[in-house]
Amino acid sequence: MLKISQLVKRYGNGAPVLKGLDLEVPGDSVVSIIGASGAGKSTLLRCINRLVEPSSGTIELNGLTLTDLKGAKLRAARRRIGMIFQGFNLVDRLTVMENVQSGRLGYLPLWRAAMRRYPKEDIRRAYELMERVGIAHYANKRADELSGGERQRVGVVRALMQEPEILLADEPTASLDPKTSEQIMELLRALSREFSLPVLINIHNVAEAKQYTDRIVGMRYGRIIFDAEPDALDKDA
Ligand code: ADP
Ligand code: ADP
């Protein structure tokens, strides 16, 4: 469960761009965040993974208050946050297996990572997850040989290799065609259920948000203006 209380963020001396947000995302639920550009959606995700330092408020993940952590403890906690990106963020010239294993790099001694000597358990786990999302037969292909949907599956497996306690997805389908987008959304929902993972998705496409997520959170000018199940929203809202 992710629990955000009274989260405020201001950049520099500017006006706050998050103005006291409260949000809970239980395990095995998928929540999408929608709102016009500039509403604060990316800032919210970045506060959770601490690419951005919150100005005040608390963020708890499974009872651990992330906003209290510093140094090594913060780095350890950040590894439990799986990120999925719009542009996939794969290393093109590396293989699928190498990309997927990079989700574990933070856990590996440096020499092993450099030699690409992955622990047996990590290889087994990678195959299991690649199998699950349908890309195991591409393990030894270069990432740039795959289609967009396949690349995003690699991104998903890389995130799962971290044994995350939450998945954060920043416009995960924005560079995919509609059919592939639906498959990826469906996959995220299924994985959330299977692994009891809270999934928080910053998404543009309201129709996709309605179809594939459990709750839709609307943001405007740094505030949450609604938080509802898709059925509760007007059909063309
Ligand atoms: P969204 O993801 O909803 O488009 P953002 O979180 O990117 O919104 O932006 C919210 C507000 O914060 C905007 O006014 C934006 O200009 C501002 N902002 C975002 N990042 C920075 C930054 N690094 N420095 C200063 N202002 C920023
Ligand atoms: P069991 O309790 O039978 O081990 P789990 O649901 O805990 O079942 O795990 C089943 C498989 O899913 C295992 O291979 C485990 O490593 C993997 N798994 C469990 N939780 C996560 C997670 N948060 N992210 C990725 N994989 C996970």
PDB file of C-alpha atoms and ligand atoms in Angstrom:
ATOM      1  CA  MET A   1       0.000   0.000   0.000  1.00  0.00           C
ATOM      2  CA  LEU A   2       1.207   3.470  -0.930  1.00  0.00           C
ATOM      3  CA  LYS A   3       0.028   6.242   1.355  1.00  0.00           C
ATOM      4  CA  ILE A   4       0.679   9.877   0.581  1.00  0.00           C
ATOM      5  CA  SER A   5      -0.288  12.544   3.106  1.00  0.00           C
ATOM      6  CA  GLN A   6      -0.287  16.286   2.665  1.00  0.00           C
ATOM      7  CA  LEU A   7       2.396  16.204  -0.008  1.00  0.00           C
ATOM      8  CA  VAL A   8       3.674  19.635  -0.983  1.00  0.00           C
ATOM      9  CA  LYS A   9       6.310  20.392  -3.587  1.00  0.00           C
ATOM     10  CA  ARG A  10       7.654  23.749  -4.616  1.00  0.00           C
ATOM     11  CA  TYR A  11      10.579  24.120  -6.982  1.00  0.00           C
ATOM     12  CA  GLY A  12      12.997  26.761  -5.689  1.00  0.00           C
ATOM     13  CA  ASN A  13      11.098  29.730  -4.330  1.00  0.00           C
ATOM     14  CA  GLY A  14       8.217  29.258  -6.749  1.00  0.00           C
ATOM     15  CA  ALA A  15       4.574  28.678  -5.925  1.00  0.00           C
ATOM     16  CA  PRO A  16       3.826  25.077  -4.889  1.00  0.00           C
ATOM     17  CA  VAL A  17       3.094  22.755  -7.809  1.00  0.00           C
ATOM     18  CA  LEU A  18       1.739  20.081  -5.425  1.00  0.00           C
ATOM     19  CA  LYS A  19      -0.516  21.685  -2.855  1.00  0.00           C
ATOM     20  CA  GLY A  20      -1.100  19.118  -0.122  1.00  0.00           C
ATOM     21  CA  LEU A  21      -1.989  15.857  -1.859  1.00  0.00           C
ATOM     22  CA  ASP A  22      -3.531  12.887  -0.070  1.00  0.00           C
ATOM     23  CA  LEU A  23      -3.610   9.622  -1.955  1.00  0.00           C
ATOM     24  CA  GLU A  24      -3.751   5.927  -1.128  1.00  0.00           C
ATOM     25  CA  VAL A  25      -3.022   3.108  -3.544  1.00  0.00           C
ATOM     26  CA  PRO A  26      -3.660  -0.333  -2.034  1.00  0.00           C
ATOM     27  CA  GLY A  27      -1.743  -3.392  -3.208  1.00  0.00           C
ATOM     28  CA  ASP A  28      -3.250  -5.100  -6.263  1.00  0.00           C
ATOM     29  CA  SER A  29      -4.942  -1.957  -7.426  1.00  0.00           C
ATOM     30  CA  VAL A  30      -4.148   0.106 -10.488  1.00  0.00           C
ATOM     31  CA  VAL A  31      -4.677   3.833 -10.192  1.00  0.00           C
ATOM     32  CA  SER A  32      -4.307   6.232 -13.073  1.00  0.00           C
ATOM     33  CA  ILE A  33      -3.570   9.917 -12.800  1.00  0.00           C
ATOM     34  CA  ILE A  34      -4.967  12.209 -15.422  1.00  0.00           C
ATOM     35  CA  GLY A  35      -4.890  15.971 -15.816  1.00  0.00           C
ATOM     36  CA  ALA A  36      -3.748  18.715 -18.144  1.00  0.00           C
ATOM     37  CA  SER A  37      -0.083  19.295 -18.789  1.00  0.00           C
ATOM     38  CA  GLY A  38       1.432  21.171 -15.853  1.00  0.00           C
ATOM     39  CA  ALA A  39      -1.038  19.744 -13.319  1.00  0.00           C
ATOM     40  CA  GLY A  40       1.803  18.120 -11.375  1.00  0.00           C
ATOM     41  CA  LYS A  41       1.497  14.478 -12.437  1.00  0.00           C
ATOM     42  CA  SER A  42       5.194  13.913 -13.169  1.00  0.00           C
ATOM     43  CA  THR A  43       6.207  15.814 -10.071  1.00  0.00           C
ATOM     44  CA  LEU A  44       4.034  13.477  -8.015  1.00  0.00           C
ATOM     45  CA  LEU A  45       5.663  10.352  -9.488  1.00  0.00           C
ATOM     46  CA  ARG A  46       9.111  11.876  -9.033  1.00  0.00           C
ATOM     47  CA  CYS A  47       8.423  12.653  -5.398  1.00  0.00           C
ATOM     48  CA  ILE A  48       7.580   8.990  -4.843  1.00  0.00           C
ATOM     49  CA  ASN A  49      10.826   7.713  -6.356  1.00  0.00           C
ATOM     50  CA  ARG A  50      12.645  10.737  -4.939  1.00  0.00           C
ATOM     51  CA  LEU A  51      14.055  12.041  -8.179  1.00  0.00           C
ATOM     52  CA  VAL A  52      12.463  15.146  -6.699  1.00  0.00           C
ATOM     53  CA  GLU A  53      12.676  16.060  -3.029  1.00  0.00           C
ATOM     54  CA  PRO A  54       9.228  16.778  -1.546  1.00  0.00           C
ATOM     55  CA  SER A  55       8.981  20.113   0.295  1.00  0.00           C
ATOM     56  CA  SER A  56       6.737  18.639   2.993  1.00  0.00           C
ATOM     57  CA  GLY A  57       4.312  15.838   3.688  1.00  0.00           C
ATOM     58  CA  THR A  58       4.887  12.092   3.934  1.00  0.00           C
ATOM     59  CA  ILE A  59       5.023   9.159   1.546  1.00  0.00           C
ATOM     60  CA  GLU A  60       4.729   5.685   3.039  1.00  0.00           C
ATOM     61  CA  LEU A  61       5.216   2.402   1.219  1.00  0.00           C
ATOM     62  CA  ASN A  62       4.070  -0.684   3.106  1.00  0.00           C
ATOM     63  CA  GLY A  63       4.517   1.103   6.386  1.00  0.00           C
ATOM     64  CA  LEU A  64       8.000   2.474   5.612  1.00  0.00           C
ATOM     65  CA  THR A  65       8.089   6.259   5.545  1.00  0.00           C
ATOM     66  CA  LEU A  66      10.141   6.986   2.432  1.00  0.00           C
ATOM     67  CA  THR A  67      10.219  10.688   3.142  1.00  0.00           C
ATOM     68  CA  ASP A  68      12.234  10.047   6.351  1.00  0.00           C
ATOM     69  CA  LEU A  69      14.977   8.099   4.588  1.00  0.00           C
ATOM     70  CA  LYS A  70      18.440   9.272   3.569  1.00  0.00           C
ATOM     71  CA  GLY A  71      21.628   7.839   2.117  1.00  0.00           C
ATOM     72  CA  ALA A  72      21.953   4.066   1.921  1.00  0.00           C
ATOM     73  CA  LYS A  73      18.495   3.455   3.360  1.00  0.00           C
ATOM     74  CA  LEU A  74      16.930   5.707   0.748  1.00  0.00           C
ATOM     75  CA  ARG A  75      18.857   3.960  -2.048  1.00  0.00           C
ATOM     76  CA  ALA A  76      17.696   0.573  -0.781  1.00  0.00           C
ATOM     77  CA  ALA A  77      14.086   1.749  -0.626  1.00  0.00           C
ATOM     78  CA  ARG A  78      14.273   3.235  -4.128  1.00  0.00           C
ATOM     79  CA  ARG A  79      15.202  -0.175  -5.488  1.00  0.00           C
ATOM     80  CA  ARG A  80      11.790  -1.373  -4.371  1.00  0.00           C
ATOM     81  CA  ILE A  81      10.132   1.133  -6.678  1.00  0.00           C
ATOM     82  CA  GLY A  82       9.757  -0.219 -10.208  1.00  0.00           C
ATOM     83  CA  MET A  83       9.667   2.392 -12.971  1.00  0.00           C
ATOM     84  CA  ILE A  84       8.167   2.022 -16.422  1.00  0.00           C
ATOM     85  CA  PHE A  85       8.780   4.754 -18.972  1.00  0.00           C
ATOM     86  CA  GLN A  86       7.140   6.190 -22.054  1.00  0.00           C
ATOM     87  CA  GLY A  87      10.299   5.760 -24.131  1.00  0.00           C
ATOM     88  CA  PHE A  88      11.136   2.380 -22.497  1.00  0.00           C
ATOM     89  CA  ASN A  89      14.657   3.561 -21.482  1.00  0.00           C
ATOM     90  CA  LEU A  90      16.350   0.393 -22.724  1.00  0.00           C
ATOM     91  CA  VAL A  91      19.998   0.205 -23.736  1.00  0.00           C
ATOM     92  CA  ASP A  92      19.620  -0.486 -27.462  1.00  0.00           C
ATOM     93  CA  ARG A  93      22.912  -2.245 -28.084  1.00  0.00           C
ATOM     94  CA  LEU A  94      22.434  -4.649 -25.166  1.00  0.00           C
ATOM     95  CA  THR A  95      20.395  -7.832 -25.300  1.00  0.00           C
ATOM     96  CA  VAL A  96      17.006  -8.278 -23.739  1.00  0.00           C
ATOM     97  CA  MET A  97      18.569 -10.397 -20.970  1.00  0.00           C
ATOM     98  CA  GLU A  98      21.188  -7.725 -20.264  1.00  0.00           C
ATOM     99  CA  ASN A  99      18.545  -5.020 -20.134  1.00  0.00           C
ATOM    100  CA  VAL A 100      16.359  -7.080 -17.860  1.00  0.00           C
ATOM    101  CA  GLN A 101      19.263  -7.884 -15.529  1.00  0.00           C
ATOM    102  CA  SER A 102      20.030  -4.186 -15.170  1.00  0.00           C
ATOM    103  CA  GLY A 103      16.981  -4.135 -12.887  1.00  0.00           C
ATOM    104  CA  ARG A 104      19.153  -6.146 -10.488  1.00  0.00           C
ATOM    105  CA  LEU A 105      22.398  -4.204 -10.917  1.00  0.00           C
ATOM    106  CA  GLY A 106      21.918  -2.271  -7.739  1.00  0.00           C
ATOM    107  CA  TYR A 107      21.988  -5.592  -5.890  1.00  0.00           C
ATOM    108  CA  LEU A 108      25.109  -6.997  -7.563  1.00  0.00           C
ATOM    109  CA  PRO A 109      28.786  -6.553  -6.788  1.00  0.00           C
ATOM    110  CA  LEU A 110      30.177  -4.254  -9.462  1.00  0.00           C
ATOM    111  CA  TRP A 111      32.575  -6.797 -10.978  1.00  0.00           C
ATOM    112  CA  ARG A 112      29.752  -9.244 -11.556  1.00  0.00           C
ATOM    113  CA  ALA A 113      27.634  -6.591 -13.218  1.00  0.00           C
ATOM    114  CA  ALA A 114      30.577  -5.565 -15.433  1.00  0.00           C
ATOM    115  CA  MET A 115      31.247  -9.175 -16.440  1.00  0.00           C
ATOM    116  CA  ARG A 116      27.541  -9.784 -16.933  1.00  0.00           C
ATOM    117  CA  ARG A 117      27.919 -12.767 -14.620  1.00  0.00           C
ATOM    118  CA  TYR A 118      24.423 -12.874 -13.333  1.00  0.00           C
ATOM    119  CA  PRO A 119      23.551 -15.118 -10.403  1.00  0.00           C
ATOM    120  CA  LYS A 120      21.758 -18.302 -11.469  1.00  0.00           C
ATOM    121  CA  GLU A 121      18.732 -17.340  -9.459  1.00  0.00           C
ATOM    122  CA  ASP A 122      18.483 -14.042 -11.342  1.00  0.00           C
ATOM    123  CA  ILE A 123      18.683 -15.808 -14.698  1.00  0.00           C
ATOM    124  CA  ARG A 124      15.972 -18.221 -13.642  1.00  0.00           C
ATOM    125  CA  ARG A 125      13.808 -15.406 -12.417  1.00  0.00           C
ATOM    126  CA  ALA A 126      14.388 -13.387 -15.600  1.00  0.00           C
ATOM    127  CA  TYR A 127      13.257 -16.317 -17.746  1.00  0.00           C
ATOM    128  CA  GLU A 128      10.220 -16.871 -15.572  1.00  0.00           C
ATOM    129  CA  LEU A 129       9.156 -13.239 -15.903  1.00  0.00           C
ATOM    130  CA  MET A 130      10.032 -13.018 -19.621  1.00  0.00           C
ATOM    131  CA  GLU A 131       7.977 -16.153 -20.125  1.00  0.00           C
ATOM    132  CA  ARG A 132       5.127 -14.554 -18.226  1.00  0.00           C
ATOM    133  CA  VAL A 133       5.036 -11.502 -20.508  1.00  0.00           C
ATOM    134  CA  GLY A 134       5.813 -13.436 -23.697  1.00  0.00           C
ATOM    135  CA  ILE A 135       9.348 -12.322 -24.576  1.00  0.00           C
ATOM    136  CA  ALA A 136      11.482 -15.274 -23.412  1.00  0.00           C
ATOM    137  CA  HIS A 137      12.342 -16.211 -27.003  1.00  0.00           C
ATOM    138  CA  TYR A 138      13.935 -12.785 -27.435  1.00  0.00           C
ATOM    139  CA  ALA A 139      16.316 -13.117 -24.485  1.00  0.00           C
ATOM    140  CA  ASN A 140      19.431 -12.931 -26.661  1.00  0.00           C
ATOM    141  CA  LYS A 141      18.192 -10.410 -29.180  1.00  0.00           C
ATOM    142  CA  ARG A 142      19.369  -6.825 -29.071  1.00  0.00           C
ATOM    143  CA  ALA A 143      16.788  -4.516 -27.587  1.00  0.00           C
ATOM    144  CA  ASP A 144      16.677  -2.384 -30.750  1.00  0.00           C
ATOM    145  CA  GLU A 145      15.502  -5.373 -32.787  1.00  0.00           C
ATOM    146  CA  LEU A 146      12.167  -5.476 -30.971  1.00  0.00           C
ATOM    147  CA  SER A 147       8.867  -3.731 -31.644  1.00  0.00           C
ATOM    148  CA  GLY A 148       7.557  -1.041 -29.306  1.00  0.00           C
ATOM    149  CA  GLY A 149       5.234  -3.391 -27.448  1.00  0.00           C
ATOM    150  CA  GLU A 150       8.011  -5.936 -27.003  1.00  0.00           C
ATOM    151  CA  ARG A 151      10.363  -3.248 -25.769  1.00  0.00           C
ATOM    152  CA  GLN A 152       7.835  -2.132 -23.205  1.00  0.00           C
ATOM    153  CA  ARG A 153       7.519  -5.738 -22.011  1.00  0.00           C
ATOM    154  CA  VAL A 154      11.272  -5.714 -21.502  1.00  0.00           C
ATOM    155  CA  GLY A 155      10.814  -2.538 -19.472  1.00  0.00           C
ATOM    156  CA  VAL A 156       8.146  -4.232 -17.388  1.00  0.00           C
ATOM    157  CA  VAL A 157      10.315  -7.291 -16.724  1.00  0.00           C
ATOM    158  CA  ARG A 158      13.281  -5.079 -15.811  1.00  0.00           C
ATOM    159  CA  ALA A 159      11.073  -3.329 -13.249  1.00  0.00           C
ATOM    160  CA  LEU A 160       9.810  -6.664 -11.872  1.00  0.00           C
ATOM    161  CA  MET A 161      13.390  -7.946 -11.499  1.00  0.00           C
ATOM    162  CA  GLN A 162      13.777  -5.392  -8.717  1.00  0.00           C
ATOM    163  CA  GLU A 163      11.099  -7.249  -6.737  1.00  0.00           C
ATOM    164  CA  PRO A 164       9.263  -3.961  -6.492  1.00  0.00           C
ATOM    165  CA  GLU A 165       6.722  -3.067  -3.866  1.00  0.00           C
ATOM    166  CA  ILE A 166       5.107  -0.639  -6.286  1.00  0.00           C
ATOM    167  CA  LEU A 167       5.168   0.081 -10.015  1.00  0.00           C
ATOM    168  CA  LEU A 168       5.191   3.654 -11.250  1.00  0.00           C
ATOM    169  CA  ALA A 169       4.491   4.095 -14.933  1.00  0.00           C
ATOM    170  CA  ASP A 170       4.976   7.399 -16.707  1.00  0.00           C
ATOM    171  CA  GLU A 171       2.816   7.400 -19.850  1.00  0.00           C
ATOM    172  CA  PRO A 172       3.711   3.756 -20.546  1.00  0.00           C
ATOM    173  CA  THR A 173       1.582   3.531 -23.690  1.00  0.00           C
ATOM    174  CA  ALA A 174       2.164   6.976 -25.187  1.00  0.00           C
ATOM    175  CA  SER A 175       4.556   5.667 -27.847  1.00  0.00           C
ATOM    176  CA  LEU A 176       2.521   2.556 -28.695  1.00  0.00           C
ATOM    177  CA  ASP A 177      -0.289   1.911 -31.167  1.00  0.00           C
ATOM    178  CA  PRO A 178      -3.791   1.452 -29.683  1.00  0.00           C
ATOM    179  CA  LYS A 179      -3.845  -2.338 -29.797  1.00  0.00           C
ATOM    180  CA  THR A 180      -0.395  -2.694 -28.240  1.00  0.00           C
ATOM    181  CA  SER A 181      -1.319  -0.076 -25.637  1.00  0.00           C
ATOM    182  CA  GLU A 182      -4.289  -2.154 -24.582  1.00  0.00           C
ATOM    183  CA  GLN A 183      -2.115  -5.235 -24.228  1.00  0.00           C
ATOM    184  CA  ILE A 184       0.358  -3.385 -22.038  1.00  0.00           C
ATOM    185  CA  MET A 185      -2.413  -1.925 -19.857  1.00  0.00           C
ATOM    186  CA  GLU A 186      -3.975  -5.360 -19.553  1.00  0.00           C
ATOM    187  CA  LEU A 187      -0.589  -6.782 -18.582  1.00  0.00           C
ATOM    188  CA  LEU A 188      -0.038  -4.141 -15.895  1.00  0.00           C
ATOM    189  CA  ARG A 189      -3.441  -4.860 -14.431  1.00  0.00           C
ATOM    190  CA  ALA A 190      -2.815  -8.609 -14.414  1.00  0.00           C
ATOM    191  CA  LEU A 191       0.618  -8.221 -12.809  1.00  0.00           C
ATOM    192  CA  SER A 192      -0.817  -5.932 -10.164  1.00  0.00           C
ATOM    193  CA  ARG A 193      -3.276  -8.684  -9.231  1.00  0.00           C
ATOM    194  CA  GLU A 194      -0.724 -11.491  -9.386  1.00  0.00           C
ATOM    195  CA  PHE A 195       1.943  -9.805  -7.286  1.00  0.00           C
ATOM    196  CA  SER A 196      -0.360  -7.675  -5.103  1.00  0.00           C
ATOM    197  CA  LEU A 197       1.413  -4.623  -6.430  1.00  0.00           C
ATOM    198  CA  PRO A 198       0.068  -1.112  -6.273  1.00  0.00           C
ATOM    199  CA  VAL A 199       0.448   0.405  -9.740  1.00  0.00           C
ATOM    200  CA  LEU A 200       0.304   4.138 -10.315  1.00  0.00           C
ATOM    201  CA  ILE A 201       0.095   5.266 -13.918  1.00  0.00           C
ATOM    202  CA  ASN A 202       0.437   8.752 -15.290  1.00  0.00           C
ATOM    203  CA  ILE A 203      -1.667   8.464 -18.425  1.00  0.00           C
ATOM    204  CA  HIS A 204      -2.956  10.690 -21.190  1.00  0.00           C
ATOM    205  CA  ASN A 205      -5.569   8.455 -22.694  1.00  0.00           C
ATOM    206  CA  VAL A 206      -8.719   8.712 -20.585  1.00  0.00           C
ATOM    207  CA  ALA A 207     -10.442   5.839 -22.401  1.00  0.00           C
ATOM    208  CA  GLU A 208      -7.548   3.532 -21.512  1.00  0.00           C
ATOM    209  CA  ALA A 209      -7.573   4.786 -17.949  1.00  0.00           C
ATOM    210  CA  LYS A 210     -11.284   3.997 -17.681  1.00  0.00           C
ATOM    211  CA  GLN A 211     -10.980   0.574 -19.182  1.00  0.00           C
ATOM    212  CA  TYR A 212      -7.903  -0.739 -17.437  1.00  0.00           C
ATOM    213  CA  THR A 213      -7.579   0.944 -14.074  1.00  0.00           C
ATOM    214  CA  ASP A 214      -9.434   0.556 -10.800  1.00  0.00           C
ATOM    215  CA  ARG A 215      -9.470   4.234  -9.922  1.00  0.00           C
ATOM    216  CA  ILE A 216      -8.902   7.468 -11.729  1.00  0.00           C
ATOM    217  CA  VAL A 217      -7.361  10.402  -9.950  1.00  0.00           C
ATOM    218  CA  GLY A 218      -7.786  13.761 -11.637  1.00  0.00           C
ATOM    219  CA  MET A 219      -5.250  16.481 -10.935  1.00  0.00           C
ATOM    220  CA  ARG A 220      -5.466  20.175 -11.607  1.00  0.00           C
ATOM    221  CA  TYR A 221      -3.072  22.937 -10.562  1.00  0.00           C
ATOM    222  CA  GLY A 222      -1.344  20.708  -8.010  1.00  0.00           C
ATOM    223  CA  ARG A 223      -4.508  19.408  -6.389  1.00  0.00           C
ATOM    224  CA  ILE A 224      -6.568  16.241  -6.656  1.00  0.00           C
ATOM    225  CA  ILE A 225      -9.938  17.311  -8.021  1.00  0.00           C
ATOM    226  CA  PHE A 226     -11.468  13.869  -8.211  1.00  0.00           C
ATOM    227  CA  ASP A 227     -10.661  10.308  -7.212  1.00  0.00           C
ATOM    228  CA  ALA A 228     -13.231   7.811  -8.412  1.00  0.00           C
ATOM    229  CA  GLU A 229     -13.857   4.401  -9.910  1.00  0.00           C
ATOM    230  CA  PRO A 230     -14.235   4.561 -13.689  1.00  0.00           C
ATOM    231  CA  ASP A 231     -17.926   3.640 -13.509  1.00  0.00           C
ATOM    232  CA  ALA A 232     -18.597   6.664 -11.346  1.00  0.00           C
ATOM    233  CA  LEU A 233     -17.276   9.020 -14.002  1.00  0.00           C
ATOM    234  CA  ASP A 234     -19.466  10.467 -16.685  1.00  0.00           C
ATOM    235  CA  LYS A 235     -18.959   8.480 -19.890  1.00  0.00           C
ATOM    236  CA  ASP A 236     -17.432  11.380 -21.777  1.00  0.00           C
ATOM    237  CA  ALA A 237     -15.767  13.149 -18.872  1.00  0.00           C
TER     238      ALA A 237
HETATM  239  P1  ADP B   1       2.492  17.326 -15.519  1.00  0.00           P
HETATM  240  O1  ADP B   1       3.291  16.081 -15.400  1.00  0.00           O
HETATM  241  O2  ADP B   1       1.112  17.202 -14.996  1.00  0.00           O
HETATM  242  O3  ADP B   1       2.540  17.933 -16.880  1.00  0.00           O
HETATM  243  P2  ADP B   1       4.640  18.560 -14.009  1.00  0.00           P
HETATM  244  O4  ADP B   1       4.755  17.856 -12.721  1.00  0.00           O
HETATM  245  O5  ADP B   1       5.609  18.240 -15.079  1.00  0.00           O
HETATM  246  O6  ADP B   1       3.147  18.412 -14.538  1.00  0.00           O
HETATM  247  O7  ADP B   1       4.714  20.121 -13.748  1.00  0.00           O
HETATM  248  C1  ADP B   1       3.960  20.790 -12.744  1.00  0.00           C
HETATM  249  C2  ADP B   1       4.473  22.213 -12.618  1.00  0.00           C
HETATM  250  O8  ADP B   1       5.799  22.182 -12.097  1.00  0.00           O
HETATM  251  C3  ADP B   1       4.553  22.948 -13.947  1.00  0.00           C
HETATM  252  O9  ADP B   1       4.186  24.281 -13.709  1.00  0.00           O
HETATM  253  C4  ADP B   1       6.024  22.844 -14.301  1.00  0.00           C
HETATM  254  O10 ADP B   1       6.421  23.954 -15.077  1.00  0.00           O
HETATM  255  C5  ADP B   1       6.691  22.862 -12.943  1.00  0.00           C
HETATM  256  N1  ADP B   1       7.971  22.139 -12.950  1.00  0.00           N
HETATM  257  C6  ADP B   1       8.154  20.839 -13.261  1.00  0.00           C
HETATM  258  N2  ADP B   1       9.444  20.490 -13.119  1.00  0.00           N
HETATM  259  C7  ADP B   1      10.094  21.604 -12.707  1.00  0.00           C
HETATM  260  C8  ADP B   1      11.459  21.906 -12.372  1.00  0.00           C
HETATM  261  N3  ADP B   1      12.421  20.957 -12.435  1.00  0.00           N
HETATM  262  N4  ADP B   1      11.759  23.153 -11.974  1.00  0.00           N
HETATM  263  C9  ADP B   1      10.806  24.088 -11.889  1.00  0.00           C
HETATM  264  N5  ADP B   1       9.505  23.885 -12.180  1.00  0.00           N
HETATM  265  C10 ADP B   1       9.156  22.663 -12.586  1.00  0.00           C
HETATM  266  P1  ADP B   2       4.839 -17.889  -3.477  1.00  0.00           P
HETATM  267  O1  ADP B   2       4.272 -17.349  -2.186  1.00  0.00           O
HETATM  268  O2  ADP B   2       4.283 -19.189  -3.915  1.00  0.00           O
HETATM  269  O3  ADP B   2       6.332 -17.792  -3.570  1.00  0.00           O
HETATM  270  P2  ADP B   2       4.555 -15.418  -4.872  1.00  0.00           P
HETATM  271  O4  ADP B   2       3.312 -14.858  -5.459  1.00  0.00           O
HETATM  272  O5  ADP B   2       5.174 -14.749  -3.699  1.00  0.00           O
HETATM  273  O6  ADP B   2       4.267 -16.941  -4.592  1.00  0.00           O
HETATM  274  O7  ADP B   2       5.659 -15.504  -6.002  1.00  0.00           O
HETATM  275  C1  ADP B   2       5.470 -16.229  -7.192  1.00  0.00           C
HETATM  276  C2  ADP B   2       6.532 -15.785  -8.166  1.00  0.00           C
HETATM  277  O8  ADP B   2       6.357 -14.405  -8.416  1.00  0.00           O
HETATM  278  C3  ADP B   2       7.935 -15.946  -7.631  1.00  0.00           C
HETATM  279  O9  ADP B   2       8.798 -16.329  -8.686  1.00  0.00           O
HETATM  280  C4  ADP B   2       8.305 -14.587  -7.137  1.00  0.00           C
HETATM  281  O10 ADP B   2       9.700 -14.385  -7.256  1.00  0.00           O
HETATM  282  C5  ADP B   2       7.531 -13.700  -8.083  1.00  0.00           C
HETATM  283  N1  ADP B   2       7.164 -12.446  -7.413  1.00  0.00           N
HETATM  284  C6  ADP B   2       6.538 -12.287  -6.230  1.00  0.00           C
HETATM  285  N2  ADP B   2       6.366 -10.991  -5.925  1.00  0.00           N
HETATM  286  C7  ADP B   2       6.902 -10.306  -6.946  1.00  0.00           C
HETATM  287  C8  ADP B   2       7.053  -8.923  -7.222  1.00  0.00           C
HETATM  288  N3  ADP B   2       6.643  -7.968  -6.382  1.00  0.00           N
HETATM  289  N4  ADP B   2       7.629  -8.583  -8.381  1.00  0.00           N
HETATM  290  C9  ADP B   2       8.051  -9.522  -9.219  1.00  0.00           C
HETATM  291  N5  ADP B   2       7.967 -10.836  -9.011  1.00  0.00           N
HETATM  292  C10 ADP B   2       7.409 -11.238  -7.897  1.00  0.00           C
END
